[in-house]
Coordinates of C-alpha atoms and ligand atoms in Angstrom, one line a residue:
M4 CA -3.6 14.4 -6.3
T5 CA -6.2 12.2 -4.7
P6 CA -8.1 9.4 -6.4
G7 CA -10.8 10.7 -8.7
G8 CA -10.0 14.2 -7.8
G9 CA -11.9 13.7 -4.6
E10 CA -10.8 14.6 -1.1
Q11 CA -10.1 11.1 0.2
G12 CA -6.7 9.5 0.1
V13 CA -5.8 6.1 -1.2
G14 CA -5.7 4.9 2.4
E15 CA -9.5 5.2 2.5
W16 CA -9.6 3.6 -0.9
A17 CA -7.8 0.7 0.6
Q18 CA -11.1 -0.1 2.3
Y19 CA -14.0 1.5 0.6
D20 CA -16.0 0.9 -2.6
H21 CA -16.3 4.2 -4.4
G22 CA -19.0 4.5 -7.1
D23 CA -17.0 7.3 -8.7
A24 CA -13.9 5.2 -9.2
P25 CA -11.9 6.8 -12.0
D26 CA -11.0 4.7 -15.0
E27 CA -8.3 6.9 -16.6
G28 CA -5.5 7.8 -14.3
T29 CA -6.2 5.0 -11.7
D30 CA -2.9 3.5 -12.6
D31 CA -1.1 6.8 -11.9
V32 CA -2.8 7.1 -8.5
W33 CA -1.8 3.7 -7.4
S34 CA 1.7 4.0 -8.9
A35 CA 2.2 7.2 -6.9
V36 CA 1.6 5.3 -3.6
A37 CA 3.3 2.0 -4.5
D38 CA 6.2 2.6 -2.1
G39 CA 3.9 3.5 0.7
W40 CA 1.6 0.6 0.0
A41 CA 4.6 -1.8 0.2
E42 CA 5.7 -0.3 3.5
L43 CA 2.4 0.2 5.3
W44 CA -0.4 -1.9 3.8
G45 CA 1.0 -4.8 1.6
A46 CA 0.7 -7.5 4.2
V47 CA -2.5 -6.4 6.0
A48 CA -4.5 -9.2 4.3
A49 CA -2.0 -11.9 5.1
P50 CA -4.3 -13.8 7.5
V51 CA -6.7 -14.4 4.7
W52 CA -4.1 -15.8 2.3
G53 CA -4.1 -19.2 4.0
P54 CA -7.8 -19.8 3.9
L55 CA -7.9 -18.6 0.3
L56 CA -5.0 -20.7 -0.9
T57 CA -6.4 -23.8 0.9
A58 CA -9.9 -23.4 -0.5
T59 CA -8.6 -22.8 -4.0
G60 CA -6.3 -25.8 -3.7
V61 CA -3.1 -24.0 -4.5
G62 CA 0.0 -26.2 -4.4
P63 CA 3.1 -27.2 -6.4
G64 CA 2.6 -26.4 -10.0
T65 CA -0.8 -24.7 -9.7
R66 CA -1.1 -21.9 -12.3
V67 CA -2.2 -18.9 -10.2
L68 CA -3.1 -15.5 -11.3
D69 CA -3.4 -12.6 -8.7
V70 CA -5.5 -9.8 -10.1
G71 CA -4.7 -6.4 -8.7
C72 CA -1.6 -7.9 -7.2
G73 CA -0.2 -4.7 -5.8
T74 CA 3.3 -5.0 -4.5
G75 CA 3.3 -8.8 -4.7
E76 CA 3.1 -10.1 -1.2
L77 CA 0.4 -12.8 -2.0
L78 CA 2.4 -13.7 -5.2
E79 CA 5.4 -14.3 -3.0
R80 CA 3.4 -16.6 -0.7
A81 CA 1.9 -18.5 -3.6
A82 CA 5.3 -19.0 -5.2
R83 CA 6.7 -20.2 -1.9
D84 CA 3.9 -22.8 -1.8
G85 CA 5.2 -24.0 -5.2
A86 CA 2.7 -22.3 -7.5
E87 CA 3.5 -21.0 -10.9
A88 CA 2.7 -17.4 -9.9
T89 CA 1.4 -14.7 -12.3
G90 CA 0.3 -11.2 -11.3
V91 CA -1.5 -8.4 -13.1
D92 CA -2.0 -4.8 -11.9
L93 CA -3.1 -1.6 -13.5
A94 CA -0.3 0.4 -11.9
P95 CA 3.2 0.1 -13.4
A96 CA 5.0 1.0 -10.1
M97 CA 3.0 -1.7 -8.3
V98 CA 4.1 -4.2 -11.0
R99 CA 7.8 -3.1 -10.6
H100 CA 7.5 -3.8 -6.8
A101 CA 6.0 -7.2 -7.4
R102 CA 8.6 -8.2 -9.9
E103 CA 11.4 -7.2 -7.5
R104 CA 9.7 -9.1 -4.7
V105 CA 9.0 -12.2 -6.7
P106 CA 11.6 -12.6 -9.5
A107 CA 10.2 -16.1 -10.2
A108 CA 6.7 -14.7 -11.0
T109 CA 5.4 -13.3 -14.2
V110 CA 3.9 -9.9 -13.5
R111 CA 2.2 -7.7 -16.1
V112 CA 0.6 -4.3 -16.3
G113 CA -3.1 -4.7 -17.2
A114 CA -6.7 -4.1 -16.2
A115 CA -8.9 -6.6 -14.6
E116 CA -11.6 -5.8 -17.2
R117 CA -9.2 -6.5 -20.1
L118 CA -6.8 -9.2 -18.9
P119 CA -3.6 -9.6 -21.1
F120 CA -3.9 -13.4 -21.1
R121 CA -5.2 -16.1 -23.3
A122 CA -8.4 -17.9 -22.4
G123 CA -8.3 -20.9 -20.0
V124 CA -4.7 -20.7 -18.9
F125 CA -5.0 -20.4 -15.0
D126 CA -6.1 -23.1 -12.5
V127 CA -6.7 -20.5 -9.8
I128 CA -7.5 -16.8 -9.9
L129 CA -7.3 -14.6 -6.8
A130 CA -8.2 -11.0 -6.2
V131 CA -7.7 -9.6 -2.8
N132 CA -8.8 -6.1 -1.8
A133 CA -9.0 -5.2 -5.5
L134 CA -12.4 -6.0 -7.0
Q135 CA -14.1 -3.2 -5.2
L136 CA -11.9 -0.8 -7.0
V137 CA -12.8 -1.9 -10.5
E138 CA -15.5 0.2 -12.1
D139 CA -17.4 -2.7 -13.5
A140 CA -16.9 -5.7 -11.2
G141 CA -19.2 -7.8 -13.4
A142 CA -17.0 -7.2 -16.5
A143 CA -13.9 -8.0 -14.5
L144 CA -15.4 -11.3 -13.2
A145 CA -16.3 -12.2 -16.8
E146 CA -12.7 -11.7 -17.7
L147 CA -11.5 -13.8 -14.8
V148 CA -13.9 -16.6 -16.0
R149 CA -12.5 -16.3 -19.5
V150 CA -8.9 -16.9 -18.4
L151 CA -9.9 -19.7 -15.9
A152 CA -9.1 -23.3 -17.0
P153 CA -12.0 -25.8 -17.0
G154 CA -12.6 -26.8 -13.4
G155 CA -10.6 -24.0 -12.1
R156 CA -11.3 -21.9 -9.0
V157 CA -11.7 -18.2 -8.3
G158 CA -11.0 -16.8 -4.8
L159 CA -12.0 -13.3 -3.8
A160 CA -11.3 -11.4 -0.6
G161 CA -11.8 -7.9 0.8
W162 CA -12.6 -5.8 3.8
A163 CA -15.8 -6.8 5.6
E164 CA -18.4 -4.1 6.4
G165 CA -17.1 -1.0 8.1
A166 CA -18.7 -1.9 11.5
R167 CA -16.3 -4.8 11.8
N168 CA -13.2 -2.6 11.2
D169 CA -11.5 -0.2 13.7
L170 CA -10.2 1.6 10.6
D171 CA -13.7 2.7 9.9
V172 CA -13.6 4.8 13.1
V173 CA -10.6 6.7 11.8
E174 CA -11.9 7.1 8.3
R175 CA -15.1 8.6 9.6
A176 CA -13.1 11.1 11.5
V177 CA -11.2 12.0 8.4
A178 CA -14.4 12.4 6.4
A179 CA -15.7 14.6 9.2
A180 CA -12.5 16.7 9.0
Y181 CA -13.2 17.1 5.3
E182 CA -16.8 18.0 6.1
E183 CA -17.8 15.0 3.9
D184 CA -20.5 12.4 4.5
P185 CA -19.2 9.3 6.2
P186 CA -18.0 6.5 3.9
V187 CA -20.6 4.0 2.8
D188 CA -20.1 0.2 2.5
G189 CA -20.3 -1.1 -1.1
P190 CA -22.1 -4.3 -1.9
L191 CA -19.0 -6.6 -1.9
R192 CA -18.3 -5.8 1.7
A193 CA -21.7 -7.1 3.0
P194 CA -22.3 -10.7 4.1
G195 CA -22.9 -12.7 0.9
G196 CA -21.5 -10.0 -1.4
F197 CA -18.7 -12.0 -3.0
E198 CA -20.9 -15.1 -3.2
T199 CA -23.6 -13.1 -5.1
A200 CA -21.0 -11.7 -7.5
L201 CA -19.4 -15.1 -8.2
R202 CA -22.8 -16.7 -8.8
A203 CA -23.7 -13.9 -11.2
A204 CA -20.5 -14.7 -13.1
G205 CA -21.8 -18.3 -13.6
L206 CA -19.6 -19.9 -10.9
D207 CA -20.4 -22.4 -8.2
V208 CA -19.6 -21.1 -4.7
V209 CA -17.7 -23.8 -2.8
G210 CA -16.5 -22.0 0.3
S211 CA -16.6 -18.7 2.2
G212 CA -15.6 -17.2 5.5
V213 CA -14.6 -14.2 7.6
T214 CA -11.0 -13.8 8.7
D215 CA -9.7 -11.4 11.4
V216 CA -7.0 -9.1 10.3
A217 CA -5.1 -6.3 12.0
W218 CA -3.3 -3.2 10.7
C219 CA -0.5 -2.3 13.1
P220 CA 1.4 0.9 12.2
A221 CA 4.6 1.2 14.3
D222 CA 4.0 4.8 15.3
A223 CA 1.8 7.9 14.8
D224 CA 3.8 8.8 11.7
G225 CA 3.0 5.4 10.1
L226 CA -0.6 5.7 11.2
V227 CA -1.1 9.1 9.5
R228 CA 0.8 8.2 6.4
G229 CA -1.1 5.0 6.0
V230 CA -4.6 6.5 6.6
L231 CA -3.8 9.4 4.3
L232 CA -1.8 7.5 1.7
G233 CA -1.9 9.5 -1.5
E234 CA -2.4 12.9 0.2
D235 CA 0.2 15.6 -0.1
P236 CA 2.4 16.3 2.9
A237 CA 0.6 19.5 3.7
T238 CA -2.8 17.8 3.9
Q239 CA -1.3 14.9 5.9
A240 CA 0.1 17.5 8.4
E241 CA -3.3 19.3 8.6
L242 CA -5.3 16.1 9.2
A243 CA -2.8 14.3 11.4
P244 CA -4.3 15.6 14.7
A245 CA -7.8 14.3 13.7
V246 CA -6.3 10.9 12.7
I247 CA -4.3 10.5 15.8
A248 CA -7.2 11.5 18.0
A249 CA -9.6 9.1 16.4
A250 CA -7.0 6.2 16.6
A251 CA -6.3 6.8 20.3
P252 CA -8.5 3.9 21.4
F253 CA -6.3 1.6 19.3
R254 CA -2.9 2.5 20.8
A255 CA -0.7 -0.5 21.5
A256 CA 2.1 -0.9 23.9
G257 CA 5.4 0.6 22.6
G258 CA 3.9 3.6 20.9
G259 CA 2.3 1.7 18.0
Y260 CA -1.3 1.0 17.1
R261 CA -3.4 -2.1 16.5
L262 CA -6.5 -1.6 14.4
A263 CA -8.5 -4.8 14.3
G264 CA -10.7 -5.7 11.4
A265 CA -12.0 -8.5 9.2
F266 CA -11.8 -9.6 5.6
R267 CA -14.6 -11.6 3.9
W268 CA -13.6 -14.2 1.3
A269 CA -15.4 -16.6 -1.0
V270 CA -14.2 -19.3 -3.4
A271 CA -16.0 -20.6 -6.4
R272 CA -15.3 -23.1 -9.2
A273 CA -16.1 -23.1 -12.9
V274 CA -19.1 -25.3 -13.6
Ligands
SAM536 C1 -6.0 -1.9 -2.4 S1 -4.6 -2.4 -3.5 C2 -4.5 -4.1 -3.0 C3 -3.2 -4.7 -3.6 C4 -3.0 -6.2 -3.2 N1 -4.0 -7.1 -3.8 C5 -3.0 -6.4 -1.7 O1 -3.8 -7.1 -1.2 O2 -2.1 -5.8 -1.1 C6 -5.5 -2.5 -5.0 C7 -4.6 -2.8 -6.2 O3 -5.5 -2.9 -7.3 C8 -4.9 -2.3 -8.4 N2 -6.1 -2.0 -9.4 C9 -7.0 -1.0 -9.2 N3 -7.9 -1.0 -10.2 C10 -7.5 -2.1 -11.0 C11 -7.9 -2.6 -12.2 N4 -9.0 -2.1 -12.8 N5 -7.3 -3.7 -12.8 C12 -6.2 -4.2 -12.2 N6 -5.7 -3.7 -11.0 C13 -6.3 -2.7 -10.5 C14 -4.2 -1.1 -7.9 O4 -3.2 -0.6 -8.7 C15 -3.7 -1.6 -6.6 O5 -2.4 -2.2 -6.8

């Protein structure tokens, strides 16, 4: 099964905004890949955590909510910084991973568009590589604002435009192998995309930036499984040659790969 019944795997969904994002069943799609996400993708955004946590002022005692927390790596970092960490994710298997990784955190199953929390209870709300997957980002941001405490801050981050990411080269090759059109950047990936969304939610943007990231699968097997996350083994085997060929320019010493890229981020405060 692939997201939305389409032909692209969750690996591509890691990066792209899809207008046809499914509502029902999204949790199952992400639950099915939770183990692979933890193994191959969970820390790819790590370089942006520092700028986000600094710009949102996370420290000891800060009540932090991570929306679309996945397997909990950012929650772990926030908890280590002394925050009172809470996560929410649509996919029960992602939530199980996050709970195991961060026993001190509260992690709940829930949708960004209908957060299972009372109004005004979080000082900081983060969403990393998640908002582009939500069908109605405006509705989700309204929910974030609802549960944000007076004077609180929202920090968003996600993949920058495809042209800044080596992964884009590989994903274009996969689309070509499927005889599909190349992936198209969604609005949140463009310069100013997060800032526009935050302002539309009535927030005051106080900081933004672009941070270099790198995805470094240890070998060709990890590369193929990561790019084609969510695809069945037969499809992975069929497309492996195209993925490996496209990633050839990004081979690193020792048999692994290094695909450079960038995340955009923006932080805003409640007015
Ligand atoms: C690309 S992963 C990113 C996970 C994590 N934030 C990270 O940086 O590793 C997207 C996550 O968002 C979750 N998700 C997708 N749609 C969601 C929604 N509407 N509400 C809450 N979580 C959602 C998925 O289950 C998945 O765990």
